[in-house]
Amino acid sequence: MKVTVKVPATTANLGPGFDCLGLALPIYNEITVEETVMPGSGVEINIIDENNDMDTLSIPLDENNIVYKAIELLYNFVGQSASDMKITIKTQIPVTRGLGSSASVIVGGLMAANKLLGSPADDAVLLSIASEVEGHPDNVAPAIFGGFCVASIEEDGSVSYSKIDWPENWKLTVLIPDYELDTKIARSILPETISVADAAYNIRKASMIIDSVYRKDADMMKKSLKDKLHQPYRAELIKGFTELTQLLENKDDILGCVISGAGPTILVISVNDGFEKVEDEVKQIFVDYNVNCDIRTLNIENEGSKII
Ligand code: HSE
């Protein structure tokens, strides 16, 4: 028996909501988990890289693969040992770009294995295991549930989450550059501590984002997409981010631009066709940096992961 799960890409943080806010995008990976009939055949992992943009040689294809590690935790949860299996990962989500590719494969592997086991784990368990493997829940929650999610890992390892309706005419433009940025590096440059003033700034802005989305208040959203916790430190790693922020600051129908997850993709949120009006100026910034950028304007993905 085999099960395939289709999982969306995600963009995390939305500026001030570090490790907490995220939303799903209509770009997908498909993860298939298959019971192997030959006992003792071990774990077989195959990657079909549909974008041809992955350094597949650097990805472990054995028990050290994160998909297998997540599945092992699920087996442990149900009191079993992980058996021999074949895992196939078909990828369309660009990797190491801040679009939740690792969260997507963890979620896909877990959901497929759970189905093969007869669905012993509910969504809360899958969310908690996936967040433990990923280290934070901001990509994992929207990858599972779709839409715009607020998620928090609690002290006991459980994850609280909430999904809030995203305004239909708020469009999401992802600017995906042709270079990669390892999340570990993008996290390692963050300071160990920040000032109370900066923490208070972020609490204000993240709270305002949730309220703006809930009330569909574009004016408030425009004041909210600002951060003092990670973006000021990461900006130097993300070509064009500072210039883009300045360019878009006072443009009509642009709500803001933020680093997507740990970067280097940048997310621009606009109202209706707001992005089209600035697209040429945006492209010029990347031309000046000699960076090829895949620019896609998308609607939010509201369904989340699905067994197909
Ligand atoms: N919240 C995470 C970060 C997302 O910004 O490091 C990347 O996985």
Short mmCIF file of C-alpha atoms and ligand atoms in Angstrom, two decimals:
data_model
loop_
_atom_site.label_atom_id
_atom_site.label_comp_id
_atom_site.label_asym_id
_atom_site.label_seq_id
_atom_site.Cartn_x
_atom_site.Cartn_y
_atom_site.Cartn_z
CA MET A 1 0.00 0.00 0.00
CA LYS A 2 1.18 3.54 -0.67
CA VAL A 3 -0.13 7.00 0.21
CA THR A 4 0.69 10.33 -1.46
CA VAL A 5 0.18 13.70 0.21
CA LYS A 6 0.24 17.06 -1.58
CA VAL A 7 1.58 19.82 0.68
CA PRO A 8 1.69 23.58 0.00
CA ALA A 9 4.63 25.95 0.33
CA THR A 10 4.48 28.42 3.20
CA THR A 11 5.82 31.83 4.06
CA ALA A 12 6.61 32.38 7.73
CA ASN A 13 7.02 35.32 10.12
CA LEU A 14 5.25 38.03 8.03
CA GLY A 15 7.81 40.40 9.54
CA PRO A 16 7.20 40.71 13.28
CA GLY A 17 5.55 37.30 13.87
CA PHE A 18 8.87 35.47 14.19
CA ASP A 19 8.40 31.69 14.64
CA CYS A 20 4.66 32.25 15.08
CA LEU A 21 2.82 33.55 11.99
CA GLY A 22 2.66 31.87 8.59
CA LEU A 23 0.50 31.36 5.54
CA ALA A 24 0.21 28.79 2.77
CA LEU A 25 0.95 29.40 -0.92
CA PRO A 26 -0.20 27.44 -3.99
CA ILE A 27 3.14 25.80 -4.86
CA TYR A 28 3.31 22.11 -3.93
CA ASN A 29 5.46 19.15 -3.04
CA GLU A 30 4.14 15.60 -3.19
CA ILE A 31 5.37 13.02 -0.71
CA THR A 32 4.64 9.33 -1.19
CA VAL A 33 5.27 6.74 1.51
CA GLU A 34 5.09 3.11 0.51
CA GLU A 35 5.31 -0.04 2.60
CA THR A 36 7.95 -2.26 1.07
CA VAL A 37 7.13 -5.92 0.71
CA MET A 38 10.67 -7.22 1.12
CA PRO A 39 11.49 -7.34 4.85
CA GLY A 40 14.99 -6.07 5.61
CA SER A 41 15.13 -3.84 2.54
CA GLY A 42 15.57 -0.77 4.79
CA VAL A 43 14.67 2.78 3.90
CA GLU A 44 14.71 3.91 0.28
CA ILE A 45 14.37 7.64 -0.42
CA ASN A 46 13.99 9.06 -3.92
CA ILE A 47 13.85 12.73 -4.84
CA ILE A 48 12.27 13.95 -8.06
CA ASP A 49 13.38 17.57 -8.35
CA GLU A 50 10.90 19.08 -10.80
CA ASN A 51 12.58 22.52 -10.73
CA ASN A 52 16.04 21.09 -11.13
CA ASP A 53 17.29 23.52 -8.50
CA MET A 54 18.32 21.22 -5.71
CA ASP A 55 21.70 19.96 -4.62
CA THR A 56 20.29 16.46 -4.16
CA LEU A 57 23.73 15.10 -3.25
CA SER A 58 23.66 17.05 0.02
CA ILE A 59 20.36 15.50 1.15
CA PRO A 60 20.67 12.32 3.24
CA LEU A 61 18.82 9.43 1.59
CA ASP A 62 18.88 7.14 4.61
CA GLU A 63 17.62 7.09 8.22
CA ASN A 64 19.11 10.59 8.68
CA ASN A 65 16.61 12.15 6.28
CA ILE A 66 14.24 14.52 8.14
CA VAL A 67 11.19 12.89 6.57
CA TYR A 68 12.22 9.51 7.93
CA LYS A 69 13.10 11.04 11.33
CA ALA A 70 9.61 12.55 11.55
CA ILE A 71 8.00 9.24 10.58
CA GLU A 72 10.10 7.46 13.23
CA LEU A 73 8.71 9.81 15.89
CA LEU A 74 5.18 9.00 14.74
CA TYR A 75 5.88 5.25 14.98
CA ASN A 76 7.30 5.82 18.48
CA PHE A 77 4.16 7.75 19.41
CA VAL A 78 2.02 4.73 18.51
CA GLY A 79 4.42 2.34 20.26
CA GLN A 80 5.92 0.80 17.14
CA SER A 81 9.32 0.81 15.45
CA ALA A 82 9.54 2.31 11.99
CA SER A 83 9.54 -0.44 9.39
CA ASP A 84 11.11 -0.70 5.94
CA MET A 85 9.64 1.85 3.58
CA LYS A 86 10.10 3.70 0.34
CA ILE A 87 9.70 7.49 0.42
CA THR A 88 9.40 9.50 -2.79
CA ILE A 89 9.59 13.29 -2.66
CA LYS A 90 8.46 15.17 -5.77
CA THR A 91 9.40 18.83 -5.34
CA GLN A 92 8.14 22.02 -6.91
CA ILE A 93 8.79 24.24 -3.89
CA PRO A 94 12.19 25.90 -4.35
CA VAL A 95 14.59 24.74 -1.63
CA THR A 96 16.57 26.83 0.86
CA ARG A 97 14.65 29.90 -0.22
CA GLY A 98 12.39 30.58 2.78
CA LEU A 99 9.28 28.92 1.32
CA GLY A 100 8.84 26.08 3.79
CA SER A 101 10.22 23.24 1.68
CA SER A 102 11.48 21.33 4.74
CA ALA A 103 8.19 21.80 6.61
CA SER A 104 6.33 20.52 3.56
CA VAL A 105 8.24 17.25 3.33
CA ILE A 106 8.04 16.65 7.09
CA VAL A 107 4.27 17.23 7.04
CA GLY A 108 3.80 15.13 3.89
CA GLY A 109 5.81 12.21 5.28
CA LEU A 110 3.95 12.28 8.59
CA MET A 111 0.49 12.47 7.04
CA ALA A 112 1.23 9.67 4.58
CA ALA A 113 2.75 7.40 7.26
CA ASN A 114 -0.16 8.15 9.60
CA LYS A 115 -2.62 7.04 6.93
CA LEU A 116 -0.62 3.86 6.33
CA LEU A 117 -0.77 3.16 10.08
CA GLY A 118 -4.59 3.52 10.07
CA SER A 119 -4.66 7.18 11.21
CA PRO A 120 -3.80 6.72 14.91
CA ALA A 121 -2.59 10.34 15.26
CA ASP A 122 -4.92 13.32 15.04
CA ASP A 123 -3.96 16.71 13.56
CA ALA A 124 -2.77 18.00 16.95
CA VAL A 125 -0.25 15.15 17.26
CA LEU A 126 0.97 15.57 13.68
CA LEU A 127 1.37 19.33 14.24
CA SER A 128 3.33 18.75 17.43
CA ILE A 129 5.66 16.10 15.91
CA ALA A 130 6.24 18.19 12.76
CA SER A 131 7.00 21.29 14.85
CA GLU A 132 9.45 19.32 17.01
CA VAL A 133 11.36 18.14 13.92
CA GLU A 134 11.24 21.55 12.23
CA GLY A 135 12.05 23.46 15.46
CA HIS A 136 9.19 25.98 15.15
CA PRO A 137 5.54 25.77 14.07
CA ASP A 138 5.12 28.82 11.78
CA ASN A 139 5.58 26.91 8.50
CA VAL A 140 4.19 23.61 9.72
CA ALA A 141 0.75 24.89 10.82
CA PRO A 142 -0.22 26.50 7.48
CA ALA A 143 1.37 23.56 5.59
CA ILE A 144 -1.11 21.26 7.34
CA PHE A 145 -4.18 23.49 7.60
CA GLY A 146 -3.68 26.04 4.79
CA GLY A 147 -4.55 29.73 5.07
CA PHE A 148 -3.10 32.22 7.54
CA CYS A 149 -2.16 30.62 10.87
CA VAL A 150 -0.99 31.76 14.27
CA ALA A 151 0.92 28.96 16.00
CA SER A 152 2.76 28.57 19.29
CA ILE A 153 4.76 25.67 20.75
CA GLU A 154 3.72 25.32 24.38
CA GLU A 155 5.94 24.30 27.27
CA ASP A 156 4.70 20.68 27.12
CA GLY A 157 5.52 20.38 23.39
CA SER A 158 1.92 20.69 22.22
CA VAL A 159 1.16 23.36 19.62
CA SER A 160 -1.70 25.84 19.90
CA TYR A 161 -2.84 27.23 16.58
CA SER A 162 -5.57 29.30 15.05
CA LYS A 163 -6.49 29.92 11.41
CA ILE A 164 -7.85 33.35 10.48
CA ASP A 165 -9.60 34.17 7.16
CA TRP A 166 -7.28 36.09 4.86
CA PRO A 167 -8.86 38.99 2.91
CA GLU A 168 -9.54 37.75 -0.64
CA ASN A 169 -8.11 40.82 -2.38
CA TRP A 170 -4.79 40.80 -0.47
CA LYS A 171 -2.36 39.28 -2.95
CA LEU A 172 0.95 37.66 -2.15
CA THR A 173 3.92 38.24 -4.41
CA VAL A 174 6.98 36.11 -3.80
CA LEU A 175 10.30 37.29 -5.19
CA ILE A 176 12.37 34.11 -5.32
CA PRO A 177 16.03 34.85 -6.07
CA ASP A 178 18.40 32.44 -7.76
CA TYR A 179 20.64 32.04 -4.69
CA GLU A 180 20.06 30.00 -1.53
CA LEU A 181 20.27 30.92 2.14
CA ASP A 182 20.57 28.19 4.74
CA THR A 183 18.07 28.75 7.58
CA LYS A 184 20.78 27.70 10.09
CA ILE A 185 22.97 30.58 8.90
CA ALA A 186 20.05 33.04 8.88
CA ARG A 187 19.24 32.03 12.48
CA SER A 188 22.85 32.02 13.64
CA ILE A 189 23.30 35.73 12.93
CA LEU A 190 20.43 36.73 15.22
CA PRO A 191 21.41 38.19 18.60
CA GLU A 192 20.89 36.11 21.74
CA THR A 193 18.97 38.95 23.38
CA ILE A 194 17.13 42.05 22.24
CA SER A 195 16.10 45.17 24.14
CA VAL A 196 12.74 45.48 25.88
CA ALA A 197 11.99 48.38 23.50
CA ASP A 198 12.51 46.15 20.43
CA ALA A 199 10.53 43.29 21.99
CA ALA A 200 7.66 45.67 22.77
CA TYR A 201 7.79 47.01 19.19
CA ASN A 202 7.41 43.48 17.80
CA ILE A 203 4.62 42.53 20.19
CA ARG A 204 2.71 45.62 19.01
CA LYS A 205 3.24 44.96 15.32
CA ALA A 206 2.49 41.21 15.46
CA SER A 207 -0.70 41.89 17.43
CA MET A 208 -1.67 44.51 14.85
CA ILE A 209 -1.19 42.02 11.99
CA ILE A 210 -3.64 39.59 13.55
CA ASP A 211 -6.17 42.34 14.18
CA SER A 212 -5.74 43.75 10.63
CA VAL A 213 -6.30 40.36 9.02
CA TYR A 214 -9.26 39.63 11.27
CA ARG A 215 -10.91 42.99 10.46
CA LYS A 216 -9.57 43.11 6.87
CA ASP A 217 -8.10 46.53 7.64
CA ALA A 218 -5.54 47.40 4.94
CA ASP A 219 -4.51 50.70 6.58
CA MET A 220 -3.65 48.97 9.83
CA MET A 221 -1.86 46.14 7.96
CA LYS A 222 0.35 48.69 6.25
CA LYS A 223 1.55 49.89 9.67
CA SER A 224 2.04 46.34 10.93
CA LEU A 225 4.48 44.62 8.56
CA LYS A 226 7.56 45.90 10.37
CA ASP A 227 10.06 44.08 12.52
CA LYS A 228 12.99 44.72 14.85
CA LEU A 229 13.71 41.14 15.89
CA HIS A 230 15.21 39.42 12.86
CA GLN A 231 14.93 41.48 9.65
CA PRO A 232 17.44 44.20 10.63
CA TYR A 233 20.06 41.45 11.16
CA ARG A 234 19.14 39.37 8.12
CA ALA A 235 18.81 42.28 5.68
CA GLU A 236 22.54 42.21 4.88
CA LEU A 237 22.15 38.60 3.63
CA ILE A 238 19.19 39.40 1.38
CA LYS A 239 20.08 41.32 -1.73
CA GLY A 240 17.70 44.16 -2.47
CA PHE A 241 15.62 43.89 0.69
CA THR A 242 16.57 47.30 2.09
CA GLU A 243 16.08 49.05 -1.27
CA LEU A 244 12.78 47.28 -1.86
CA THR A 245 11.46 48.27 1.59
CA GLN A 246 12.29 51.91 0.83
CA LEU A 247 10.78 51.75 -2.67
CA LEU A 248 7.49 50.27 -1.48
CA GLU A 249 7.11 52.34 1.71
CA ASN A 250 4.65 54.86 0.27
CA LYS A 251 3.20 53.11 -2.77
CA ASP A 252 -0.56 52.89 -3.15
CA ASP A 253 -2.06 49.44 -2.68
CA ILE A 254 1.18 47.97 -1.33
CA LEU A 255 0.75 46.83 2.26
CA GLY A 256 4.39 46.01 2.83
CA CYS A 257 7.30 43.75 2.13
CA VAL A 258 8.93 41.27 4.49
CA ILE A 259 11.51 38.51 4.39
CA SER A 260 9.78 35.20 3.65
CA GLY A 261 10.75 32.91 6.54
CA ALA A 262 14.51 33.05 6.92
CA GLY A 263 14.89 34.32 3.34
CA PRO A 264 16.21 34.92 0.78
CA THR A 265 12.73 35.07 -0.83
CA ILE A 266 10.95 38.38 -0.19
CA LEU A 267 7.18 38.55 0.24
CA VAL A 268 5.23 41.61 -0.92
CA ILE A 269 1.61 41.94 0.20
CA SER A 270 -0.58 44.12 -1.99
CA VAL A 271 -4.22 44.96 -2.56
CA ASN A 272 -5.70 43.78 -5.88
CA ASP A 273 -3.24 44.60 -8.71
CA GLY A 274 -1.07 46.84 -6.50
CA PHE A 275 2.08 44.87 -7.27
CA GLU A 276 1.70 45.14 -11.06
CA LYS A 277 1.98 48.92 -10.78
CA VAL A 278 5.43 48.70 -9.21
CA GLU A 279 6.72 45.55 -10.87
CA ASP A 280 9.14 47.26 -13.27
CA GLU A 281 10.76 49.29 -10.49
CA VAL A 282 11.04 46.16 -8.33
CA LYS A 283 12.66 44.19 -11.16
CA GLN A 284 15.25 46.94 -11.62
CA ILE A 285 16.47 46.50 -8.03
CA PHE A 286 17.33 42.87 -8.73
CA VAL A 287 18.87 43.70 -12.12
CA ASP A 288 21.16 46.17 -10.28
CA TYR A 289 22.23 43.33 -7.96
CA ASN A 290 22.66 40.97 -10.91
CA VAL A 291 20.20 38.56 -9.30
CA ASN A 292 17.70 36.57 -11.36
CA CYS A 293 14.40 36.63 -9.57
CA ASP A 294 11.36 34.44 -10.17
CA ILE A 295 8.42 36.74 -9.38
CA ARG A 296 5.02 35.13 -8.73
CA THR A 297 1.82 36.86 -7.58
CA LEU A 298 -0.42 34.32 -5.84
CA ASN A 299 -3.60 33.96 -3.85
CA ILE A 300 -3.41 32.36 -0.44
CA GLU A 301 -3.77 28.55 -0.41
CA ASN A 302 -6.66 27.80 1.89
CA GLU A 303 -6.93 24.02 1.81
CA GLY A 304 -3.64 22.84 3.28
CA SER A 305 -2.31 19.32 2.87
CA LYS A 306 -4.35 16.68 1.13
CA ILE A 307 -4.06 12.95 0.61
CA ILE A 308 -4.36 12.47 -3.16
N1 HSE B 1 10.66 31.41 11.67
C1 HSE B 1 11.74 30.79 10.97
C2 HSE B 1 12.90 31.76 10.88
C3 HSE B 1 11.28 30.40 9.60
O1 HSE B 1 12.65 32.92 10.58
O2 HSE B 1 14.04 31.36 11.11
C4 HSE B 1 12.32 29.69 8.80
O3 HSE B 1 12.23 28.33 8.91
#
